[in-house]
Short mmCIF file of C-alpha atoms in Angstrom, two decimals:
data_model
loop_
_atom_site.label_atom_id
_atom_site.label_comp_id
_atom_site.label_asym_id
_atom_site.label_seq_id
_atom_site.Cartn_x
_atom_site.Cartn_y
_atom_site.Cartn_z
CA UNK V 1 32.73 -11.28 -66.27
CA UNK V 2 29.70 -13.67 -65.88
CA UNK V 3 29.08 -13.13 -62.22
CA UNK V 4 28.39 -9.46 -62.76
CA UNK V 5 26.28 -10.26 -65.89
CA UNK V 6 24.19 -13.09 -64.00
CA UNK V 7 23.51 -10.65 -61.04
CA UNK V 8 20.95 -8.81 -63.09
CA UNK V 9 19.11 -12.13 -63.46
CA UNK V 10 16.72 -14.03 -61.46
CA UNK V 11 18.39 -17.49 -61.40
CA UNK V 12 16.34 -19.47 -58.65
CA UNK V 13 15.45 -22.95 -60.14
CA UNK V 14 17.25 -22.46 -63.78
CA UNK V 15 19.66 -24.52 -65.20
CA UNK V 16 22.87 -22.46 -66.44
CA UNK V 17 24.74 -24.29 -69.05
CA UNK V 18 28.33 -22.96 -69.76
CA UNK V 19 30.91 -24.41 -72.17
CA UNK V 20 34.62 -25.21 -71.15
CA UNK V 21 35.86 -21.70 -70.75
CA UNK V 22 33.27 -20.87 -67.67
CA UNK V 23 33.55 -24.20 -66.12
CA UNK V 24 34.93 -22.57 -62.99
CA UNK V 25 34.59 -23.21 -59.38
CA UNK V 26 33.77 -19.49 -58.55
CA UNK V 27 30.97 -19.55 -60.75
CA UNK V 28 29.52 -22.79 -60.00
CA UNK V 29 29.37 -21.72 -55.91
CA UNK V 30 27.64 -18.41 -56.99
CA UNK V 31 25.01 -20.53 -58.99
CA UNK V 32 24.27 -22.62 -56.29
CA UNK V 33 24.13 -19.70 -53.83
CA UNK V 34 21.77 -18.50 -55.90
CA UNK V 35 19.44 -21.60 -55.91
CA UNK V 36 20.30 -22.10 -59.83
CA UNK V 37 21.87 -25.49 -61.01
CA UNK V 38 25.01 -25.75 -63.46
CA UNK V 39 25.56 -27.89 -66.35
CA UNK V 40 28.82 -27.41 -67.43
CA UNK V 41 31.50 -28.94 -70.18
CA UNK V 42 34.90 -30.06 -69.06
CA UNK V 43 37.55 -29.81 -71.77
CA UNK V 44 41.59 -28.95 -71.63
CA UNK V 45 41.18 -25.70 -69.58
CA UNK V 46 40.36 -28.03 -66.83
CA UNK V 47 42.71 -30.87 -67.50
CA UNK V 48 42.55 -32.85 -64.27
CA UNK V 49 38.77 -32.61 -64.20
CA UNK V 50 38.79 -33.67 -67.99
CA UNK V 51 41.15 -36.46 -67.36
CA UNK V 52 39.16 -37.92 -64.15
CA UNK V 53 35.99 -37.94 -65.88
CA UNK V 54 37.26 -39.59 -69.39
CA UNK V 55 39.08 -42.01 -67.19
CA UNK V 56 35.84 -43.35 -65.39
CA UNK V 57 33.89 -43.90 -68.53
CA UNK V 58 37.00 -45.58 -70.44
CA UNK V 59 35.30 -48.72 -70.15
CA UNK V 60 31.96 -47.75 -70.61
CA UNK V 61 29.28 -50.67 -70.83
CA UNK V 62 25.59 -49.79 -72.22
CA UNK V 63 24.60 -46.21 -72.12
CA UNK V 64 22.11 -44.60 -69.54
CA UNK V 65 20.20 -43.33 -72.36
CA UNK V 66 20.17 -43.28 -76.43
CA UNK V 67 18.48 -40.70 -78.65
CA UNK V 68 18.43 -41.13 -82.48
CA UNK V 69 17.19 -37.65 -83.90
CA UNK V 70 14.69 -37.46 -86.79
CA UNK V 71 16.44 -37.55 -90.23
CA UNK V 72 16.69 -33.89 -90.69
CA UNK V 73 19.48 -31.71 -91.92
CA UNK V 74 20.88 -34.31 -94.17
CA UNK V 75 22.51 -36.32 -91.57
CA UNK V 76 21.60 -39.34 -88.93
CA UNK V 77 22.56 -38.39 -85.31
CA UNK V 78 22.69 -40.75 -82.40
CA UNK V 79 23.51 -39.49 -79.10
CA UNK V 80 24.41 -41.72 -75.91
CA UNK V 81 24.91 -40.66 -72.71
CA UNK V 82 26.30 -41.98 -69.65
CA UNK V 83 25.88 -40.21 -66.12
CA UNK V 84 27.44 -41.55 -62.65
CA UNK V 85 28.21 -40.10 -59.22
CA UNK V 86 31.28 -41.93 -58.47
CA UNK V 87 33.33 -39.19 -58.53
CA UNK V 88 31.26 -36.50 -56.35
CA UNK V 89 33.52 -37.24 -53.43
CA UNK V 90 37.05 -37.25 -55.29
CA UNK V 91 36.50 -34.17 -57.51
CA UNK V 92 37.21 -31.12 -56.13
CA UNK V 93 34.45 -29.20 -57.62
CA UNK V 94 31.85 -27.23 -55.50
CA UNK V 95 28.42 -29.09 -55.55
CA UNK V 96 28.92 -31.63 -58.29
CA UNK V 97 26.31 -34.02 -58.24
CA UNK V 98 26.69 -36.10 -61.32
CA UNK V 99 29.44 -36.39 -63.97
CA UNK V 100 28.49 -37.28 -67.76
CA UNK V 101 29.94 -38.51 -70.97
CA UNK V 102 28.01 -37.73 -74.47
CA UNK V 103 28.99 -39.51 -77.59
CA UNK V 104 27.70 -38.42 -80.51
CA UNK V 105 27.74 -40.20 -83.84
CA UNK V 106 26.90 -38.49 -87.47
CA UNK V 107 26.47 -40.02 -90.48
CA UNK V 108 25.98 -37.52 -93.52
CA UNK V 109 23.26 -39.06 -95.67
CA UNK V 110 24.40 -38.14 -99.02
CA UNK V 111 28.13 -39.02 -98.53
CA UNK V 112 28.13 -41.69 -96.04
CA UNK V 113 30.84 -39.90 -94.03
CA UNK V 114 30.76 -40.86 -90.34
CA UNK V 115 32.29 -38.79 -87.44
CA UNK V 116 32.21 -39.30 -83.84
CA UNK V 117 32.47 -36.77 -80.96
CA UNK V 118 32.68 -37.16 -77.33
CA UNK V 119 31.65 -34.52 -74.60
CA UNK V 120 32.39 -34.72 -71.23
CA UNK V 121 30.85 -32.35 -68.14
CA UNK V 122 29.51 -32.05 -64.65
CA UNK V 123 26.22 -30.81 -63.53
CA UNK V 124 24.79 -29.96 -59.77
CA UNK V 125 21.72 -31.96 -60.24
CA UNK V 126 21.40 -35.05 -58.69
CA UNK V 127 20.26 -38.29 -60.57
CA UNK V 128 16.84 -37.67 -58.61
CA UNK V 129 16.63 -33.78 -60.19
CA UNK V 130 18.14 -35.05 -63.74
CA UNK V 131 17.71 -38.26 -65.32
CA UNK V 132 20.15 -38.92 -68.30
CA UNK V 133 17.66 -38.05 -70.69
CA UNK V 134 17.25 -34.43 -69.01
CA UNK V 135 21.25 -34.25 -68.89
CA UNK V 136 21.12 -34.69 -72.50
CA UNK V 137 18.28 -32.27 -73.33
CA UNK V 138 20.09 -29.84 -71.47
CA UNK V 139 23.18 -30.45 -73.09
CA UNK V 140 21.79 -30.10 -76.46
CA UNK V 141 19.61 -26.70 -75.31
CA UNK V 142 23.28 -25.32 -74.57
CA UNK V 143 24.53 -26.15 -78.20
CA UNK V 144 21.43 -24.81 -79.68
CA UNK V 145 22.91 -21.29 -78.12
CA UNK V 146 26.53 -22.06 -78.93
CA UNK V 147 25.27 -22.44 -82.77
CA UNK V 148 24.00 -19.12 -83.05
CA UNK V 149 27.46 -17.59 -81.49
CA UNK V 150 29.18 -19.75 -84.18
CA UNK V 151 26.97 -18.11 -86.99
CA UNK V 152 27.51 -14.41 -85.55
CA UNK V 153 31.37 -15.43 -85.08
#
C-alpha cells in the first residue's frame, strides 16, 4: 500500500522514514528510483538484517555522536549513535549506504527509574550525505510522527 500512496507525492531529495513493517526491498528500490532516500528501522520482521546489524555493533566502542536532550518532560535522555558502511556489500538490501545503531538511555527524574533501548536501521544516504548527527536527527524526526500514531491508536 505504501508505493501507490507515495506515487501521489514529489519525493525527489526527500528522506522517507519507515518503521520495521515498511522495511522492504521493493519500497527501498522505489524510493531511490524517485531520487529520494530511505531511513528504515530493522527489527524482527527482517531477522537476518536485524542480526547482521546487531552483530556488527556488538562490541562497539566510542559512539560516533552523542546527544543529551534538555531536561524536558521529566526525564533525562541520552542518545548515542554508531554508523558503519562495513555491511554495504554484504547486506542484500538495495542501495544501502550505511547501517546504524542508536542507544537511548532514559532516566525518569522523579523516580530515578532507568531504561535503555536499542534501535537498529539502514539508510540509503552515504556518510558524506548524512553524518551520524543527521542520521540521528532523521530517526528522531520519524519517532515524532510515530508518537502521534500512538496517541491516535
